[in-house]
Structures are given as structure tokens and as C-alpha cells.
XYZ file of C-alpha atoms in Angstrom:
655
model
C 6.930 19.838 -28.717
C 10.360 19.071 -30.023
C 9.285 17.146 -32.991
C 5.881 16.687 -35.131
C 6.982 13.185 -36.761
C 5.227 10.187 -35.800
C 8.572 7.761 -34.401
C 8.682 3.969 -35.107
C 9.456 3.448 -31.104
C 10.273 -0.003 -31.672
C 12.417 -0.879 -28.429
C 14.918 -3.611 -30.178
C 15.546 -1.367 -33.307
C 16.027 1.727 -30.956
C 18.171 -0.204 -28.703
C 20.234 -1.532 -31.856
C 20.572 1.694 -33.756
C 21.906 2.987 -30.506
C 24.739 0.412 -30.394
C 25.838 0.775 -33.192
C 26.619 4.312 -32.684
C 28.274 3.144 -29.748
C 26.837 5.604 -27.512
C 23.358 4.546 -26.065
C 23.233 7.592 -24.567
C 23.580 5.822 -21.240
C 27.019 5.630 -20.018
C 29.387 8.981 -20.489
C 32.538 8.129 -22.528
C 34.446 11.124 -23.246
C 37.112 13.450 -22.030
C 34.259 15.499 -19.949
C 32.891 12.057 -18.675
C 36.472 11.465 -17.121
C 36.043 14.657 -15.339
C 32.364 13.373 -13.895
C 33.356 10.358 -13.288
C 36.478 11.777 -11.130
C 33.584 14.050 -9.267
C 31.330 11.132 -9.188
C 34.132 9.352 -7.460
C 34.505 12.128 -4.490
C 31.009 12.741 -4.427
C 29.826 8.938 -4.298
C 27.673 9.292 -7.019
C 27.659 7.986 -10.870
C 25.452 8.802 -13.493
C 24.622 5.646 -15.349
C 22.076 6.459 -17.397
C 21.402 10.136 -19.187
C 18.225 10.432 -21.709
C 17.615 13.455 -23.552
C 14.069 14.497 -25.015
C 12.110 12.802 -22.420
C 8.761 14.747 -21.982
C 6.049 14.907 -20.092
C 2.350 16.012 -21.811
C 0.116 18.050 -18.868
C -1.359 20.033 -21.439
C -1.428 20.435 -25.081
C 1.913 21.228 -24.709
C 5.194 19.127 -23.887
C 7.394 19.489 -21.111
C 10.627 18.221 -22.397
C 13.706 17.304 -20.421
C 16.263 14.903 -19.166
C 16.150 11.752 -17.610
C 18.868 10.252 -15.495
C 19.556 6.621 -13.379
C 22.014 8.067 -10.709
C 23.697 5.389 -8.446
C 25.214 6.246 -4.816
C 26.601 3.211 -3.219
C 24.004 0.296 -3.585
C 21.394 2.545 -4.346
C 19.964 3.896 -7.286
C 17.932 7.220 -7.969
C 15.832 8.762 -11.164
C 15.413 11.846 -12.189
C 13.656 13.761 -14.379
C 14.556 17.424 -14.556
C 12.442 19.888 -17.390
C 15.094 22.109 -19.781
C 15.335 26.064 -18.903
C 14.166 28.199 -21.737
C 12.839 25.543 -23.698
C 9.280 25.728 -22.399
C 8.401 29.355 -22.290
C 5.882 28.315 -24.921
C 4.002 26.186 -22.723
C 3.154 28.727 -20.036
C 5.218 27.003 -17.502
C 6.422 29.034 -14.960
C 10.026 28.458 -12.775
C 7.612 27.598 -9.646
C 5.740 25.023 -12.244
C 8.590 24.027 -13.174
C 10.028 22.977 -10.100
C 6.897 21.461 -8.923
C 6.800 18.673 -11.970
C 10.268 18.297 -11.368
C 11.599 14.707 -10.482
C 14.209 15.148 -8.056
C 16.326 11.776 -6.934
C 13.434 9.332 -6.063
C 14.955 6.244 -4.804
C 13.981 3.180 -6.139
C 12.907 1.963 -2.584
C 10.024 4.154 -3.571
C 8.955 3.024 -6.923
C 6.743 -0.378 -6.917
C 6.537 -0.631 -10.970
C 7.179 0.265 -14.385
C 4.743 -0.141 -17.386
C 6.098 0.147 -20.515
C 3.631 1.659 -23.788
C 4.679 0.923 -27.298
C 1.721 2.274 -28.950
C 1.604 1.511 -33.053
C 1.883 4.886 -33.773
C 3.555 7.335 -31.398
C 5.992 7.769 -28.988
C 6.707 5.112 -26.663
C 6.276 5.869 -23.091
C 7.030 4.445 -19.639
C 4.716 5.206 -16.610
C 6.311 5.005 -13.289
C 3.916 3.544 -9.995
C 5.094 4.505 -6.531
C 4.806 2.411 -3.943
C 1.596 4.736 -2.593
C -0.189 3.720 -5.338
C -0.069 6.848 -7.539
C 1.806 7.301 -10.652
C 4.297 10.318 -12.048
C 3.245 11.620 -15.392
C 3.741 9.043 -18.427
C 7.462 9.648 -19.669
C 7.565 9.815 -23.459
C 10.958 8.855 -25.236
C 11.303 10.826 -28.227
C 14.285 9.509 -29.525
C 13.812 5.668 -28.322
C 15.742 4.417 -25.423
C 13.258 2.685 -23.174
C 15.099 -0.995 -23.685
C 18.660 0.904 -22.789
C 16.236 2.431 -19.463
C 15.028 -0.860 -18.091
C 18.417 -2.549 -19.180
C 20.191 -0.033 -16.720
C 18.093 -0.766 -13.782
C 18.144 -4.289 -13.904
C 21.531 -3.912 -13.793
C 21.063 -2.439 -10.417
C 18.425 -3.344 -8.895
C 15.579 -6.393 -8.865
C 13.461 -6.039 -11.781
C 10.918 -8.790 -13.036
C 8.259 -9.106 -15.316
C 4.430 -9.075 -13.769
C 3.120 -12.506 -14.390
C -0.082 -10.800 -15.084
C 1.002 -8.355 -18.023
C 4.529 -9.033 -19.863
C 4.750 -5.047 -20.091
C 4.688 -4.218 -16.166
C 8.137 -4.509 -14.467
C 8.069 -4.732 -11.079
C 10.278 -3.406 -8.680
C 11.605 -5.294 -6.036
C 14.667 -4.327 -3.291
C 14.232 -7.750 -1.654
C 11.713 -5.940 0.173
C 8.416 -6.873 -1.884
C 6.130 -4.212 -3.358
C 4.025 -3.145 -0.670
C 7.389 -2.279 1.501
C 6.499 1.283 1.312
C 2.925 1.227 0.019
C 1.491 4.245 1.888
C 3.172 7.351 2.449
C 0.746 7.692 5.793
C 2.383 4.414 7.284
C 5.857 4.967 6.612
C 6.086 9.211 6.073
C 9.839 9.306 5.778
C 10.140 7.452 2.646
C 7.799 9.532 1.022
C 8.837 12.694 1.845
C 11.668 13.069 -1.088
C 8.179 13.711 -3.171
C 7.719 16.692 -1.272
C 8.547 19.804 -1.011
C 9.332 19.659 2.713
C 12.772 17.667 3.760
C 14.251 14.373 2.363
C 16.493 11.375 3.432
C 18.242 11.579 -0.150
C 18.447 15.029 -2.139
C 20.573 16.363 -5.022
C 22.051 19.104 -4.767
C 20.438 21.570 -6.625
C 22.813 23.831 -7.543
C 24.582 21.109 -9.434
C 21.231 20.012 -10.955
C 19.892 23.147 -12.094
C 23.625 23.667 -13.854
C 22.952 20.038 -15.768
C 19.366 21.301 -16.679
C 20.851 23.321 -19.335
C 20.989 21.230 -22.573
C 24.242 20.513 -24.101
C 24.441 21.454 -27.799
C 26.069 17.857 -28.088
C 22.627 16.366 -26.338
C 24.980 14.600 -23.742
C 25.417 15.996 -20.187
C 28.595 16.958 -18.769
C 28.045 17.603 -15.085
C 28.303 15.866 -11.736
C 26.422 15.056 -9.378
C 25.917 15.271 -5.854
C 24.466 12.695 -4.077
C 24.515 13.432 -0.165
C 24.623 10.172 1.917
C 21.336 8.638 3.640
C 20.861 9.434 7.552
C 18.917 7.202 9.816
C 16.473 9.839 10.949
C 16.242 10.022 14.789
C 14.337 7.485 17.071
C 11.057 8.928 18.285
C 10.252 7.617 21.748
C 6.492 8.221 21.754
C 4.882 9.361 18.307
C 6.172 10.194 15.459
C 3.873 12.756 13.597
C 6.075 11.790 10.757
C 3.854 8.837 9.833
C 1.126 10.647 9.748
C 0.065 11.560 6.142
C 1.802 14.624 4.576
C -0.096 17.309 3.614
C 2.853 18.309 1.659
C 2.774 15.103 -0.632
C -0.617 15.671 -1.548
C -0.084 18.784 -2.547
C 2.772 17.648 -4.369
C 0.592 15.034 -6.094
C -1.904 17.222 -6.911
C 0.051 18.771 -9.352
C 0.044 15.961 -11.645
C -2.942 14.195 -10.344
C -4.936 14.158 -13.801
C -1.569 11.732 -14.849
C -2.310 9.929 -11.720
C -5.998 9.350 -11.695
C -5.442 8.321 -15.798
C -2.743 6.120 -14.614
C -3.683 4.338 -11.857
C -7.383 3.597 -13.328
C -5.773 2.186 -16.608
C -3.880 -0.049 -14.287
C -6.878 -0.805 -12.320
C -9.110 -1.169 -15.112
C -6.646 -3.193 -16.878
C -6.500 -5.896 -13.778
C -10.360 -6.054 -13.389
C -10.782 -7.707 -16.430
C -12.575 -11.024 -15.728
C -15.802 -12.648 -16.022
C -17.885 -11.177 -13.158
C -18.676 -8.123 -15.586
C -20.184 -10.254 -17.938
C -22.642 -12.335 -15.304
C -23.637 -9.509 -13.578
C -27.073 -8.478 -13.064
C -28.218 -5.341 -13.898
C -30.295 -5.042 -10.822
C -29.530 -1.553 -8.330
C -30.478 -1.491 -4.952
C -31.282 1.702 -3.929
C -31.771 2.892 -0.657
C -33.391 5.771 0.457
C -30.974 7.802 -1.949
C -31.607 11.603 -1.209
C -32.344 12.149 2.482
C -32.983 15.092 4.257
C -29.332 17.165 5.563
C -28.680 16.097 9.175
C -27.448 18.395 11.874
C -25.564 15.418 13.700
C -22.068 15.800 13.315
C -20.417 12.508 14.290
C -16.749 14.110 14.442
C -15.236 17.444 13.880
C -12.143 17.083 11.558
C -11.209 20.532 12.239
C -12.604 24.318 12.419
C -12.266 24.417 8.690
C -13.313 20.555 7.638
C -16.143 19.241 9.638
C -17.735 16.187 8.200
C -21.582 16.082 8.042
C -22.353 12.189 7.798
C -25.860 11.455 5.912
C -27.170 9.193 9.213
C -30.679 10.024 8.335
C -30.022 7.267 5.632
C -28.614 5.063 7.616
C -30.830 5.130 10.441
C -33.642 3.945 8.404
C -31.479 1.007 7.382
C -30.322 0.273 10.522
C -33.910 0.337 12.234
C -34.764 -2.583 9.890
C -31.351 -4.899 9.818
C -29.006 -2.864 11.756
C -29.080 -4.392 15.245
C -28.118 -2.702 18.163
C -24.481 -2.997 19.893
C -24.293 -5.367 22.851
C -21.873 -5.240 25.754
C -18.464 -7.015 25.413
C -18.742 -10.724 25.632
C -17.617 -11.637 29.353
C -16.045 -14.663 31.441
C -19.192 -15.940 32.849
C -21.015 -15.723 29.352
C -18.297 -17.326 27.502
C -18.047 -20.248 29.132
C -21.972 -21.119 28.351
C -20.463 -21.600 24.545
C -18.262 -24.632 25.720
C -18.535 -27.848 27.107
C -17.233 -29.336 29.544
C -13.707 -29.904 28.129
C -13.529 -26.775 26.479
C -14.768 -27.313 22.938
C -16.985 -24.765 21.387
C -20.532 -26.278 21.465
C -21.837 -23.699 18.824
C -19.742 -21.750 16.830
C -22.221 -19.849 14.829
C -23.696 -18.866 17.847
C -20.311 -17.669 19.610
C -19.102 -15.955 16.786
C -22.681 -13.950 15.802
C -22.421 -12.754 19.961
C -18.762 -11.839 19.243
C -19.994 -9.930 16.137
C -22.535 -7.979 18.248
C -20.359 -6.900 21.086
C -16.864 -8.159 20.922
C -14.833 -9.328 23.508
C -13.763 -8.502 27.004
C -10.075 -7.931 26.884
C -9.061 -11.127 29.735
C -10.867 -13.101 27.151
C -8.925 -11.906 24.006
C -6.023 -14.144 24.666
C -8.233 -16.781 24.630
C -10.733 -16.451 21.958
C -8.475 -14.484 19.384
C -6.806 -17.987 18.655
C -10.299 -19.785 17.566
C -11.159 -17.092 15.629
C -8.091 -16.880 13.671
C -8.251 -20.544 13.459
C -4.927 -21.110 15.097
C -7.094 -23.487 17.108
C -10.228 -25.606 15.688
C -13.000 -25.054 17.779
C -13.555 -28.966 18.398
C -10.050 -28.804 20.142
C -10.372 -29.213 24.479
C -8.239 -27.433 26.747
C -6.170 -29.931 26.718
C -5.617 -30.556 22.968
C -5.124 -26.623 23.119
C -2.256 -27.050 25.495
C -0.631 -29.703 23.706
C -0.637 -27.814 20.213
C 0.734 -24.452 22.014
C 3.715 -26.716 23.339
C 4.435 -28.678 19.972
C 4.040 -25.002 18.324
C 6.519 -23.392 20.553
C 9.019 -25.952 19.681
C 8.440 -25.604 15.873
C 8.609 -22.095 16.600
C 12.093 -21.823 18.370
C 13.576 -23.754 15.032
C 12.581 -21.622 13.229
C 13.713 -18.520 14.604
C 17.098 -20.594 15.417
C 17.337 -20.461 11.507
C 18.403 -16.282 11.282
C 19.844 -16.482 14.687
C 22.177 -18.811 13.800
C 23.794 -17.217 10.632
C 27.047 -15.368 11.364
C 28.221 -11.813 10.209
C 30.494 -13.728 7.838
C 26.883 -15.773 6.311
C 25.108 -12.471 6.912
C 27.792 -10.191 4.536
C 26.670 -12.999 1.966
C 22.956 -12.924 2.422
C 21.563 -9.379 1.255
C 18.486 -10.356 1.259
C 18.353 -11.271 4.777
C 20.211 -7.914 5.481
C 17.814 -5.746 3.971
C 15.015 -7.811 5.064
C 16.732 -6.976 8.879
C 17.369 -3.771 8.342
C 14.001 -2.979 7.370
C 12.217 -4.803 10.493
C 14.612 -2.831 12.755
C 13.676 0.258 11.601
C 9.393 -0.140 11.379
C 9.491 -1.759 14.679
C 10.910 1.371 16.522
C 8.092 3.386 15.096
C 5.360 0.870 15.726
C 2.794 2.088 18.579
C 5.166 3.217 20.233
C 2.360 5.609 21.875
C 1.026 2.288 23.540
C 2.175 1.593 26.946
C 3.500 -2.013 26.209
C 5.534 -0.315 23.333
C 7.205 2.882 24.665
C 10.042 3.772 25.967
C 13.467 2.956 24.979
C 15.149 -0.417 24.949
C 12.095 -1.985 25.396
C 12.015 -5.517 25.084
C 7.960 -5.902 23.543
C 9.892 -3.934 20.568
C 12.071 -6.722 20.383
C 9.767 -9.571 20.578
C 7.959 -7.501 17.582
C 11.101 -7.818 15.558
C 11.925 -11.392 16.465
C 8.717 -12.596 15.133
C 9.261 -10.691 12.079
C 12.364 -11.909 11.137
C 10.941 -15.473 12.080
C 7.976 -14.813 10.045
C 10.308 -13.583 6.546
C 11.949 -17.065 7.109
C 8.785 -19.410 7.827
C 6.991 -17.615 4.630
C 10.460 -16.630 2.897
C 8.538 -16.187 -0.588
C 6.698 -13.473 1.162
C 9.019 -12.373 3.339
C 8.270 -9.039 5.350
C 6.258 -5.948 3.986
C 5.911 -3.115 5.347
C 2.104 -2.807 7.338
C 2.695 -6.169 8.763
C 4.375 -4.561 11.910
C 0.895 -2.733 12.455
C -1.278 -6.042 11.933
C 1.377 -7.961 14.112
C 1.265 -5.264 16.705
C -2.115 -5.848 18.484
C -1.258 -9.455 18.126
C 1.469 -9.682 20.164
C 0.177 -7.153 22.851
C -3.375 -9.692 23.505
C -1.403 -12.949 23.533
C 1.569 -11.606 25.382
C 3.613 -14.688 24.318
C 6.230 -15.140 21.747
C 5.061 -18.404 19.915
C 1.386 -17.779 20.317
C 1.440 -14.535 19.143
C 3.558 -15.702 16.276
C 1.274 -18.662 15.431
C -1.699 -16.078 15.373
C 0.145 -13.653 13.128
C 0.682 -16.782 10.662
C -3.006 -17.714 10.663
C -3.727 -13.919 9.986
C -1.721 -13.771 7.255
C -3.027 -16.998 5.629
C -5.840 -14.556 4.771
C -4.059 -11.145 4.347
C -0.866 -12.084 2.903
C -2.297 -11.635 -0.882
C -2.593 -8.046 0.710
C 1.394 -7.546 0.300
C 2.011 -9.412 -2.845
C 4.445 -8.154 -5.286
C 2.069 -7.541 -8.217
C -0.768 -6.387 -5.818
C -3.243 -8.793 -6.808
C -4.969 -9.207 -3.803
C -5.758 -5.707 -3.351
C -6.265 -5.068 -6.487
C -9.242 -7.871 -6.204
C -10.577 -6.118 -3.107
C -10.546 -2.636 -4.659
C -12.334 -3.935 -7.558
C -15.144 -5.818 -5.369
C -15.514 -2.106 -2.977
C -15.960 -0.133 -6.562
C -18.983 -2.921 -7.166
C -20.507 -2.587 -4.076
C -20.352 0.632 -4.280
C -22.008 0.514 -7.416
C -25.105 -1.826 -6.234
C -25.484 -0.252 -3.012
C -24.948 3.567 -3.888
C -25.251 4.368 -7.806
C -24.963 8.354 -7.403
C -21.997 8.006 -5.249
C -20.218 5.426 -8.073
C -21.465 7.765 -11.142
C -19.662 10.591 -9.273
C -16.552 8.709 -8.639
C -16.737 7.528 -12.491
C -17.593 11.235 -13.333
C -13.772 12.142 -11.034
C -12.183 9.509 -12.351
C -11.949 8.054 -8.940
C -13.223 4.554 -9.777
C -9.528 2.899 -8.593
C -11.061 3.303 -5.322
C -7.067 3.864 -4.424
C -8.131 6.249 -1.449
C -9.181 3.204 0.481
C -6.030 1.725 0.277
C -5.034 2.180 3.613
C -8.120 1.063 5.044
C -7.898 -2.140 3.318
C -4.123 -3.021 3.699
C -3.816 -2.946 7.346
C -7.551 -3.891 8.369
C -8.307 0.022 9.498
C -5.920 0.237 12.011
C -4.714 3.968 11.316
C -8.475 4.869 11.970
C -9.483 4.469 15.195
C -7.813 4.331 18.557
C -6.210 0.880 19.865
C -8.670 -0.539 21.264
C -11.238 0.373 18.820
C -9.025 -1.393 16.092
C -9.031 -4.663 18.520
C -12.969 -4.708 18.974
C -13.039 -4.074 14.508
C -10.680 -7.149 13.907
C -12.263 -9.214 16.243
C -15.767 -8.601 14.805
C -13.916 -8.926 10.902
C -12.825 -12.049 12.235
C -16.308 -13.529 12.973
C -17.152 -13.605 9.495
C -20.757 -12.811 10.520
C -22.543 -11.910 8.285
C -20.413 -11.427 5.699
C -16.435 -13.017 5.272
C -15.818 -9.483 3.527
C -17.856 -7.073 6.115
C -14.430 -4.852 6.324
C -15.655 -4.148 2.337
C -18.880 -3.268 3.440
C -17.260 -1.151 6.272
C -15.930 1.147 3.415
C -18.901 1.456 1.831
C -20.746 2.502 5.029
C -18.132 4.924 5.658
C -18.290 6.339 2.009
C -22.088 6.863 2.137
C -22.092 8.274 5.760
C -20.116 11.049 4.435
C -21.800 10.875 0.759
C -23.028 14.587 0.865
C -20.110 16.085 1.837
C -17.741 14.616 -0.930
C -20.360 14.980 -3.778
C -21.335 18.083 -2.131
C -17.790 19.661 -1.924
C -17.196 18.003 -5.551
C -14.132 16.579 -4.148
C -11.650 15.451 -6.604
C -9.130 12.249 -6.355
C -6.888 14.628 -4.368
C -8.924 16.246 -1.598
C -10.848 13.173 -1.316
C -7.607 11.586 -0.243
C -7.044 14.183 2.169
C -10.469 14.398 3.406
C -10.518 10.108 3.761
C -7.156 10.330 5.850
C -7.844 13.356 8.047
C -11.012 11.115 8.934
C -8.482 8.617 11.203
C -9.841 8.810 14.613
C -13.101 10.675 13.884
C -15.170 7.302 12.696
C -17.645 6.451 14.943
C -17.423 2.501 14.993
C -20.554 1.187 16.376
C -22.753 3.450 14.144
C -20.162 2.027 11.361
C -21.007 -1.682 12.102
C -24.273 -0.872 12.129
C -24.417 0.540 8.840
C -22.002 -1.793 7.266
C -24.470 -5.011 8.608
C -27.474 -3.600 7.368
C -25.525 -2.908 3.986
C -23.983 -6.534 3.783
C -28.163 -7.801 4.283
C -29.502 -5.332 1.926
C -26.680 -6.619 -0.997
C -27.300 -10.415 -0.180
C -26.618 -12.852 -3.032
C -26.154 -10.041 -5.267
C -23.637 -8.410 -3.043
C -21.500 -11.526 -2.782
C -21.497 -11.975 -6.027
C -19.476 -8.748 -7.124
C -16.768 -10.324 -5.088
C -14.570 -12.448 -6.699
C -13.506 -15.843 -5.356
C -10.185 -15.962 -3.206
C -10.764 -12.037 -2.523
C -9.311 -11.853 0.813
C -9.412 -11.992 3.474
C -10.755 -15.545 1.884
C -8.400 -18.308 1.645
C -6.606 -18.490 -1.293
C -8.331 -20.677 -4.232
C -5.287 -22.109 -5.371
C -3.204 -22.131 -2.126
C 0.715 -21.427 -2.272
C -0.097 -19.500 -5.784
C 0.124 -16.076 -4.274
C 3.568 -15.968 -3.104
C 5.363 -17.316 -6.180
C 8.045 -14.796 -7.158
C 9.343 -15.119 -10.790
C 13.137 -13.890 -11.843
C 12.400 -14.062 -15.556
C 14.484 -12.541 -18.135
C 13.240 -8.934 -17.986
C 14.011 -7.902 -21.499
């Protein structure tokens, strides 16, 4: 540690003092700065903030370095480079030093910045990434957090969270979950890994700048190459799979990531539920014999053996066998002569146990999603279809009528349109419906998402929405019908994409409570391993297991979930079911957060859906009212308790 004193780190005091000194360690304003400015102009990059003596604490020793904000065009990047020759006492090798280095992470990859001002000690910040993980806390030995936030606000939209005044949300007009999961959109997460990157800072220049000057001010210039659009992949883009390199990179700072995300999660859990919970624990044959039945072999080195005997015992009592899909002949028995559903509960229960023939999905999905009411007739549904088609065209015309001159002055539209166009060409391209160059269905997917961003302008577009829309368009095969079914789905799942992630946090909180109720040994294990934030289940919940099953199985799972039988939150019991099935492997191999995250993502394509649904049904019935009481009201996919409150975006003063 460079200084053993306890500093008073009042933001306002630091800022006032730095202003009196006339430097503030932000802009370079001496002769060497002029040289840097010319170099920056040449390279298209400018250092807009530079702060010395910013440290991380991976061990009992501190690692000090220089924190910078770099501006290139309209993009802002953050770097933190450890000093050379100042970390010998920490036992940090050059290799480790490079791994701790934060190299030019764009603010499009950052979800939020949490500011901590202890009563005693150094002020520090925690930068939380859109993946849900975080960098190590950055301690400001010499103050300057307020300058840091003020500089960011000059270049990107930074707003204070309504939930916590010390959390500042980074919004590049795409909302926080725009790049939530590296497994959904890996190219935006690759800069964190040691592999190829969309953007990198010239390493020789960075290394040169790492040398600390006697004056404590950086004189160097930064060379930042321009972004290049990644080549379009026609069918399968392997970059969309979870990057092991990213996981390995994060494993070096996992302790910080776990502590940070756990702290963030705990702070979002403070509600009345914990005080009202009953102490009853539901135990279900927690230690069965090991099963030799391998449900699916992930790889030669990592085969997952589910704890199937335990679940067979549950399923024999509650989990009924799956049935064949509901076909057209049986479907008409649920309708009267005019097309009304005569017994919606029986219909939903039948779909829960067997799903639908694909030919029926076009007709039934609109009912399950609530676009059509169960008591509507054939004629009423056709009339609504024509009315809604006209309404859709009117909304679509709002963005289609924007001229190029208007678009130049409409930043949010340009940003959203650009993001949508990038995402749709990488969504389900291995499916025949979307494969090939110049596929018109891809254009329809884009048009629907752009129209939705105008229909729900507060929420706009977030990464992951294209995954939710894709099967709906595939089934409905009609632009207007797909749009309105998507709108109905987003009424329930929209909070998953909130900027403050209140929807995701409430579901992860509920999941932790259900695991505590239904599998206390596993819950205790996660507690010991600092995994109670359940971020390893983030992808499952965000896009409803879209990446975990093949396309047909995904559609089956979704229509089962939409029945809301036997629970409106069956997807959470599905999560519990999968975790319980692999509990012995998780605990037996003593998985920590990183290995658990890697394992969970490698389960993709290897989960037995029918068995999992039987297990989830059994768990839901087993939990009963106790389980329902542990899920906060309004938790998605429940409709909002206070409709309209989810998408309010505040532009209050940040500092």
C-alpha cells in the first residue's frame, strides 16, 4: 500500500481541492499535453481522464495503477494499468499483472458503477459489467471519484438509480441488459478476454504509459484503432457460444466478482419477505444413492450424472407422465361452435402435459399469451386481427417516415436501429426460416423490433429480445400477429430488461428462496461458495431457457410455461429441478462460481426437457403455499403490481 494513512474521502472535498489546485488530474494541460493532443488527433483518441494511485486489493497487498477514460469518436473506454516495478512486494508476476489489467473496456459493456464512501478509509468504486460480473473494487487513494463520474457524464448518459443513490446506471440508449450475457452476444464480451477483440489499445503505447512519471501525470498518447464490424456468419456463429476465455479471465478476479455481485444482490433483497418467512424446511430424500444413468454427456472430460433416483421418487408421487401433443381433433373439443374456449383451465392443463402440435400453435399461442381472450369467438378474433393490423402499420410508419435528415438528429433511434440490425442477422440463422443471405424473415424480425421500440419507447430494445421474438414470428408467420403476441409476452417479461434489473433481481431472489426451501444442502453449499446471487442462472431466466434447448423443444417449453400451470412461476421450479438433478456433481466436484458458471452453460443442449418438467411439477406441488409465499408479488412473469412503473427512466442529476 502506498500510503498507510486513513484518508477522508469526501467527494465534494476532493473535488473542491482539485479545482483549487487547477489540475484535478483529468485533462492534460501542460506542454507535454499539447504533444499528446496532436497525437490523439492523429490516432482519433483522447485521454479525457487520468488518475494516479488507483488500486485493487486481490490479497493483503495492494496493486496500484493508473485509471484512464479514453474518448474515441462517440465511444468512451476505461482502462486500468498496474504500475511497472511497483508491485514486486506483492509477488505479482508480469503474467498476472497483464491478467489483472483492464484494457479498454467500452462503456457499452458496463451496466453500472457503484460508489462507496466509508466513514473511515478510502473511497472506492465497483464497475459492474453487463454480464452481471464485476471488476475488482478500485480504491482512489487520492480521491477523485466525483471527477471520474462527472467526466463519464460528459460523454455517456449516466443516471442515478432510483433504488440506490450510490449506484449510477450507464445507458448508451440501449438499456442495461443490452449486452447482458456474453453467451448471447460474445463479440461484445471478448475485449475482456485474452482473445481477439473488437477494440484494443496499442499495447506498446499502453506499456510505455504505464511507467509512472515523477510528476504523477501521464504524458503519453493512446492509439485506439477504429471499430470494425464483424463478418456476417450465414448459419452458425460460434462466437455466440459462451467464451471459455472470458470465464478464465474472470476467474482471476472471481473473489471480487462474487463479493461484489453478492453484495449487490443482498442489497436488492431487503424487503419484508425475510421477516415473514416460515421456518419450515421441505426435505425430499436429500441423499439418494448415486445413479449410473447418464442423462447427457457434455464432453469426454465432463460428463454430468444427474441425481435421477431422487427425482424418480418425487415424480412417482406428483410428476405425471408426459402426454402426446394436443392435436387438431382434440383441440376442437375445448371449443364451442363459435370458437370460444369452454374450459380454459382444462385446456391449459392439457397443454402443460403435452404441448401442442406445431400446426395448432399459430391458433393457440395468441390465446395462451393473452392477445386473444378465451371467451372470444372465431369472428371476434378475426376482427381484432384486422384492427390490430392497421394499428401496427400506423406504429411502424412512425419510424419508417423518419428521413435521413431527421435520423441525423435522432441519436436514440440511430443507436437502437443499429443495434437491432446487428442482432437480427445473428439470431437463429441455423434455422431454415432465418438462414441464408437477404432472408426476408430476418428483415421482418428487424421491422417488428424497431416498431416495438417505438410502441414501448421507454423500454426500447434490449439484447435478448430478438431471441424471444424469433420463435413467435416463426410460429405466427405474420408480421402484425407476431408483433402483438410479442407485445403480450413483453407485458410479462419486460421487467427482465429494465435498466435497474429489478425484474431479474426479484426472480433470482425468489430462486434462492426456493432452493433454500426445496434443497437446503445445495443452498448451504452455494452459501459457503459465495454463489447465493444465482447469477449462473441469469441466462436461463432472461430469455426463458432459449439457449438451453433445440428450437422445437424451446417452443414446447414456452407453451408449457405460458399455461401458468401448476404455477405462474414454473420457470423458477425448472431452474431448481435442473440444479437438484446435478447437485451431486456440483457439490462432489466442489464447484466454485467460475466452474459452476462454466458447467451450467455447458449443459446447453443436454437437459432432458420431459424429465425436467416432471421434476418441476413435483417441486411446485411439494413447495405449495410455502413456495408461493417466497416469491415477491409482481415477480415476472406476473403482471406488474403497479402497471406502467417498470419503464420510467429518470434523468436526474448524477452528482
